[in-house]
Short mmCIF file of C-alpha atoms in Angstrom, two decimals:
data_model
loop_
_atom_site.label_atom_id
_atom_site.label_comp_id
_atom_site.label_asym_id
_atom_site.label_seq_id
_atom_site.Cartn_x
_atom_site.Cartn_y
_atom_site.Cartn_z
CA MET K 1 -22.35 73.85 35.28
CA ASP K 2 -25.60 72.79 33.60
CA ILE K 3 -24.25 73.77 30.16
CA ALA K 4 -21.11 71.70 30.76
CA GLY K 5 -23.33 68.80 31.82
CA TYR K 6 -25.41 69.00 28.65
CA ILE K 7 -22.27 69.07 26.50
CA ALA K 8 -20.86 66.09 28.41
CA SER K 9 -24.14 64.22 27.84
CA VAL K 10 -23.66 64.54 24.08
CA PHE K 11 -20.18 63.03 24.33
CA ILE K 12 -21.48 60.14 26.45
CA GLY K 13 -23.71 59.19 23.53
CA ILE K 14 -21.01 59.76 20.92
CA SER K 15 -18.64 57.44 22.80
CA LEU K 16 -21.28 54.71 23.03
CA GLY K 17 -21.98 55.02 19.31
CA LEU K 18 -18.34 54.94 18.29
CA ILE K 19 -16.79 52.36 20.60
CA GLY K 20 -19.81 50.67 22.22
CA GLY K 21 -18.72 51.39 25.77
CA GLY K 22 -16.86 53.79 27.99
CA GLY K 23 -19.35 56.61 27.66
CA SER K 24 -21.78 55.10 30.12
CA ILE K 25 -19.15 55.05 32.85
CA LEU K 26 -19.08 58.86 32.69
CA THR K 27 -22.83 59.24 33.20
CA VAL K 28 -22.84 59.10 37.00
CA PRO K 29 -19.87 61.51 37.41
CA VAL K 30 -21.61 63.94 35.03
CA LEU K 31 -24.84 63.73 37.04
CA VAL K 32 -23.07 64.05 40.41
CA TYR K 33 -20.44 66.70 39.68
CA LEU K 34 -22.05 68.79 36.94
CA PHE K 35 -25.73 68.55 37.90
CA GLY K 36 -25.41 68.04 41.68
CA VAL K 37 -27.46 64.82 41.80
CA ASP K 38 -26.99 62.52 44.83
CA ALA K 39 -24.76 59.55 43.93
CA ALA K 40 -27.33 56.86 44.78
CA LEU K 41 -30.05 58.62 42.76
CA ALA K 42 -27.54 59.22 39.97
CA THR K 43 -27.04 55.46 39.57
CA THR K 44 -30.79 55.06 39.01
CA TYR K 45 -30.91 57.94 36.52
CA SER K 46 -27.86 56.51 34.79
CA LEU K 47 -29.64 53.19 34.24
CA PHE K 48 -32.39 54.94 32.28
CA ILE K 49 -30.04 57.23 30.34
CA VAL K 50 -27.64 54.44 29.43
CA GLY K 51 -30.45 52.01 28.64
CA ALA K 52 -32.46 54.32 26.40
CA THR K 53 -29.35 55.60 24.65
CA SER K 54 -28.03 52.11 24.03
CA VAL K 55 -31.39 51.00 22.61
CA MET K 56 -31.09 53.64 19.91
CA GLY K 57 -27.49 52.71 19.21
CA SER K 58 -28.19 48.97 19.04
CA PHE K 59 -31.09 49.60 16.64
CA SER K 60 -28.82 51.28 14.10
CA TYR K 61 -26.30 48.41 14.39
CA PHE K 62 -29.13 45.85 14.12
CA LYS K 63 -30.25 47.34 10.80
CA LYS K 64 -26.70 46.82 9.54
CA GLY K 65 -26.70 43.16 10.67
CA LEU K 66 -24.09 43.87 13.33
CA VAL K 67 -25.89 42.40 16.37
CA ASN K 68 -25.32 38.78 17.41
CA ILE K 69 -28.67 37.87 19.00
CA LYS K 70 -27.45 34.47 20.22
CA MET K 71 -24.54 35.94 22.12
CA ALA K 72 -26.66 38.78 23.49
CA ALA K 73 -29.15 36.24 24.86
CA VAL K 74 -26.42 34.14 26.52
CA PHE K 75 -25.03 37.27 28.15
CA GLY K 76 -28.45 38.67 28.95
CA VAL K 77 -29.96 35.99 31.19
CA PRO K 78 -27.27 35.99 33.92
CA SER K 79 -26.89 39.76 33.61
CA ILE K 80 -30.57 40.45 34.22
CA ILE K 81 -30.61 38.12 37.24
CA SER K 82 -27.56 39.92 38.66
CA VAL K 83 -29.07 43.36 38.04
CA PHE K 84 -32.27 42.34 39.84
CA LEU K 85 -30.48 40.89 42.87
CA THR K 86 -28.16 43.90 43.13
CA ARG K 87 -30.86 46.58 42.87
CA ALA K 88 -33.43 44.71 44.98
CA TYR K 89 -31.29 43.30 47.79
CA ILE K 90 -27.82 44.86 47.91
CA MET K 91 -28.32 48.58 47.22
CA PRO K 92 -31.16 49.06 49.76
CA VAL K 93 -29.17 47.63 52.68
CA ILE K 94 -26.12 49.86 52.27
CA PRO K 95 -26.35 52.36 55.18
CA ALA K 96 -26.24 56.11 54.56
CA GLN K 97 -23.11 56.30 56.76
CA ILE K 98 -20.84 53.26 56.56
CA PHE K 99 -18.07 54.28 58.97
CA SER K 100 -16.03 57.22 60.27
CA ALA K 101 -12.29 57.49 60.88
CA GLY K 102 -11.08 60.79 62.29
CA SER K 103 -12.32 63.60 60.08
CA PHE K 104 -13.21 61.22 57.24
CA THR K 105 -16.71 59.77 56.97
CA LEU K 106 -17.46 57.09 54.43
CA THR K 107 -21.03 57.74 53.33
CA LYS K 108 -23.01 55.70 50.85
CA SER K 109 -22.51 58.39 48.21
CA VAL K 110 -18.74 58.50 48.72
CA PHE K 111 -18.59 54.69 48.71
CA LEU K 112 -20.44 54.50 45.38
CA MET K 113 -18.24 57.17 43.82
CA LEU K 114 -15.04 55.41 44.97
CA ILE K 115 -16.25 52.13 43.48
CA PHE K 116 -17.06 54.05 40.33
CA ALA K 117 -13.58 55.56 40.25
CA VAL K 118 -11.90 52.16 40.64
CA LEU K 119 -13.99 50.77 37.79
CA MET K 120 -13.08 53.78 35.66
CA VAL K 121 -9.40 52.98 36.17
CA VAL K 122 -10.04 49.34 35.21
CA ALA K 123 -12.11 50.41 32.21
CA SER K 124 -9.38 52.80 31.05
CA TYR K 125 -6.90 49.92 30.87
CA SER K 126 -9.14 47.93 28.52
CA MET K 127 -9.46 51.01 26.30
CA ILE K 128 -5.79 52.05 26.34
CA LYS K 129 -4.22 48.65 25.69
CA LYS K 130 -3.91 47.43 22.13
CA ASP K 131 -6.64 45.07 20.94
CA ARG K 132 -5.40 41.63 20.07
CA GLN K 133 -7.97 41.43 17.29
CA ALA K 134 -7.89 43.82 14.38
CA GLY K 135 -11.01 45.95 14.20
CA ASP K 136 -11.47 45.69 10.44
CA GLY K 137 -14.46 43.37 10.64
CA THR K 138 -12.60 40.36 9.19
CA PRO K 139 -14.58 37.21 10.11
CA GLN K 140 -12.81 34.79 12.43
CA LYS K 141 -13.83 31.44 13.78
CA GLN K 142 -16.10 32.15 16.74
CA LYS K 143 -15.57 30.33 20.01
CA PHE K 144 -18.68 30.01 22.16
CA ASN K 145 -17.22 29.58 25.63
CA TYR K 146 -20.52 29.52 27.49
CA PRO K 147 -19.12 29.32 31.07
CA LEU K 148 -16.97 32.37 30.38
CA VAL K 149 -19.84 34.30 28.78
CA PHE K 150 -22.12 33.37 31.68
CA SER K 151 -19.54 34.52 34.25
CA ILE K 152 -18.87 37.82 32.52
CA GLY K 153 -22.63 38.30 32.18
CA ILE K 154 -23.02 37.96 35.95
CA LEU K 155 -20.20 40.46 36.57
CA ALA K 156 -21.56 42.95 34.03
CA GLY K 157 -25.00 42.69 35.64
CA ILE K 158 -23.58 43.40 39.10
CA ILE K 159 -21.75 46.46 37.77
CA THR K 160 -24.85 47.70 35.97
CA GLY K 161 -27.05 47.19 39.01
CA PHE K 162 -24.60 48.67 41.48
CA ILE K 163 -23.40 51.83 39.77
CA GLY K 164 -25.57 52.26 36.68
CA ALA K 165 -22.76 51.71 34.17
CA GLY K 166 -23.30 49.46 31.20
CA GLY K 167 -20.18 47.34 31.56
CA GLY K 168 -19.22 47.65 27.90
CA PHE K 169 -15.56 47.80 28.90
CA LEU K 170 -15.96 44.20 30.13
CA ILE K 171 -18.29 42.93 27.43
CA ILE K 172 -16.53 44.16 24.29
CA PRO K 173 -13.09 42.62 25.02
CA VAL K 174 -14.78 39.26 25.67
CA LEU K 175 -16.89 39.44 22.50
CA ALA K 176 -14.07 40.65 20.27
CA ASN K 177 -10.92 39.09 21.70
CA LEU K 178 -12.12 35.81 23.21
CA LEU K 179 -15.29 35.02 21.25
CA LYS K 180 -13.85 36.36 17.96
CA LEU K 181 -16.75 38.55 16.93
CA PRO K 182 -15.76 41.25 14.41
CA MET K 183 -15.26 44.53 16.28
CA LYS K 184 -18.31 46.31 14.86
CA ALA K 185 -20.50 43.29 15.66
CA ALA K 186 -19.05 43.28 19.18
CA VAL K 187 -20.01 46.95 19.56
CA GLY K 188 -23.56 46.37 18.31
CA THR K 189 -24.05 43.28 20.48
CA SER K 190 -22.61 45.09 23.49
CA LEU K 191 -25.11 47.93 23.05
CA LEU K 192 -28.03 45.46 23.02
CA ILE K 193 -26.77 43.76 26.19
CA ILE K 194 -26.18 47.11 27.91
CA SER K 195 -29.62 48.44 26.98
CA THR K 196 -31.39 45.35 28.32
CA ASN K 197 -29.45 45.32 31.59
CA ALA K 198 -29.80 49.03 32.24
CA LEU K 199 -33.52 49.35 31.50
CA VAL K 200 -34.35 46.25 33.55
CA GLY K 201 -32.28 47.70 36.39
CA PHE K 202 -34.18 50.99 36.16
CA VAL K 203 -37.54 49.22 36.33
CA PHE K 204 -36.36 47.41 39.46
CA SER K 205 -35.35 50.75 41.03
CA ILE K 206 -38.17 53.23 40.41
CA ALA K 207 -40.65 51.82 42.94
CA HIS K 208 -38.86 53.60 45.79
CA THR K 209 -37.36 56.51 43.83
CA ALA K 210 -38.81 59.96 43.16
CA VAL K 211 -37.86 60.55 39.53
CA HIS K 212 -37.53 64.08 38.11
CA TRP K 213 -38.76 63.05 34.69
CA HIS K 214 -38.29 66.38 32.91
CA PHE K 215 -34.62 66.50 33.85
CA LEU K 216 -34.07 62.80 33.18
CA LEU K 217 -35.72 62.86 29.75
CA THR K 218 -33.81 66.01 28.75
CA ILE K 219 -30.44 64.40 29.49
CA THR K 220 -31.57 61.18 27.82
CA PHE K 221 -32.61 62.90 24.60
CA ILE K 222 -29.29 64.76 24.47
CA ALA K 223 -27.37 61.50 24.97
CA ILE K 224 -29.50 59.80 22.29
CA ALA K 225 -28.60 62.60 19.88
CA GLY K 226 -24.97 61.88 20.73
CA ILE K 227 -25.23 58.15 20.07
CA LEU K 228 -26.90 58.79 16.71
CA ILE K 229 -23.98 61.06 15.84
CA GLY K 230 -21.54 58.41 17.07
CA SER K 231 -23.24 55.65 15.08
CA PHE K 232 -23.08 57.83 11.95
CA LEU K 233 -19.42 58.63 12.54
CA SER K 234 -18.61 54.95 13.13
CA ALA K 235 -18.97 54.38 9.38
CA LYS K 236 -16.30 57.02 8.75
CA ILE K 237 -14.02 56.83 11.80
CA GLU K 238 -12.31 53.78 13.27
CA GLY K 239 -13.48 53.68 16.88
CA LYS K 240 -10.36 51.75 17.87
CA LYS K 241 -8.24 54.77 16.94
CA LEU K 242 -10.17 56.97 19.37
CA LYS K 243 -10.42 54.40 22.14
CA PRO K 244 -6.91 54.90 23.65
CA ALA K 245 -7.32 58.68 23.89
CA PHE K 246 -10.72 58.26 25.53
CA GLY K 247 -9.19 55.66 27.84
CA TRP K 248 -6.60 58.16 29.09
CA PHE K 249 -9.40 60.64 29.76
CA VAL K 250 -11.37 58.04 31.73
CA LEU K 251 -8.22 57.19 33.72
CA ALA K 252 -7.67 60.86 34.59
CA MET K 253 -11.31 61.18 35.65
CA GLY K 254 -11.08 58.08 37.84
CA ILE K 255 -8.00 59.40 39.63
CA TYR K 256 -9.66 62.80 40.06
CA ILE K 257 -12.74 61.22 41.68
CA ILE K 258 -10.60 59.23 44.12
CA ILE K 259 -8.72 62.38 45.15
CA LYS K 260 -11.89 64.48 45.37
CA GLU K 261 -13.85 61.96 47.44
CA THR K 262 -11.01 61.28 49.92
CA TRP K 263 -8.48 64.12 50.29
CA LEU K 264 -10.55 67.07 49.05
CA LYS K 265 -13.66 66.40 51.13
#
């Protein structure tokens, strides 16, 4: 299963490089099901993997002038606050066993994986549906709806802090469809926001976590190689053409997790 996990780690990075999101939502399932990592620990590992990988991806977009610093900052402040509150005050108080009903026991790990699965289903919809904005990079009049950006920033931060996913499936539609950033600029800006949120979340988490650094760095380097490949391919392949197919895969994975964590336990 380790070989399958390493291969999946490459595709996590490739997805982030090509479409700016979606890949990070697979990180925890890869760690849990292919490497056997506990779900709660997997969310902490995911923060580092997603954060470090997104830093590399955002750097390549930044060099191309495809990162909107202003919008990243407006998103970043509420997101970081949400990540801190979630990792510091919400995650620690979730009990190891939440409740039991008959032969079914809802543990913290199962609870996290079910939340993850629901978010995967939601994320798949944003990837499958047609974008209202063409992804050809044509400039449009930008609309800086600060209350909306602030609200989405809070939500993205909660998601990042809770389950270790970057929230690109929330951020990119807002940047591209509502704030009218060109698609490639939305991808680059999303990667910067994701990297900041995830790495801050990891820093907030490691005080009470025993980190297996060799394993974590190995997966991270593989994912970074993937995002460099994805960023290179983004100049040759339209990410929006691949997004629906990846969305269907994420949907199938979300449904599988729900079935596995409930009926197949």
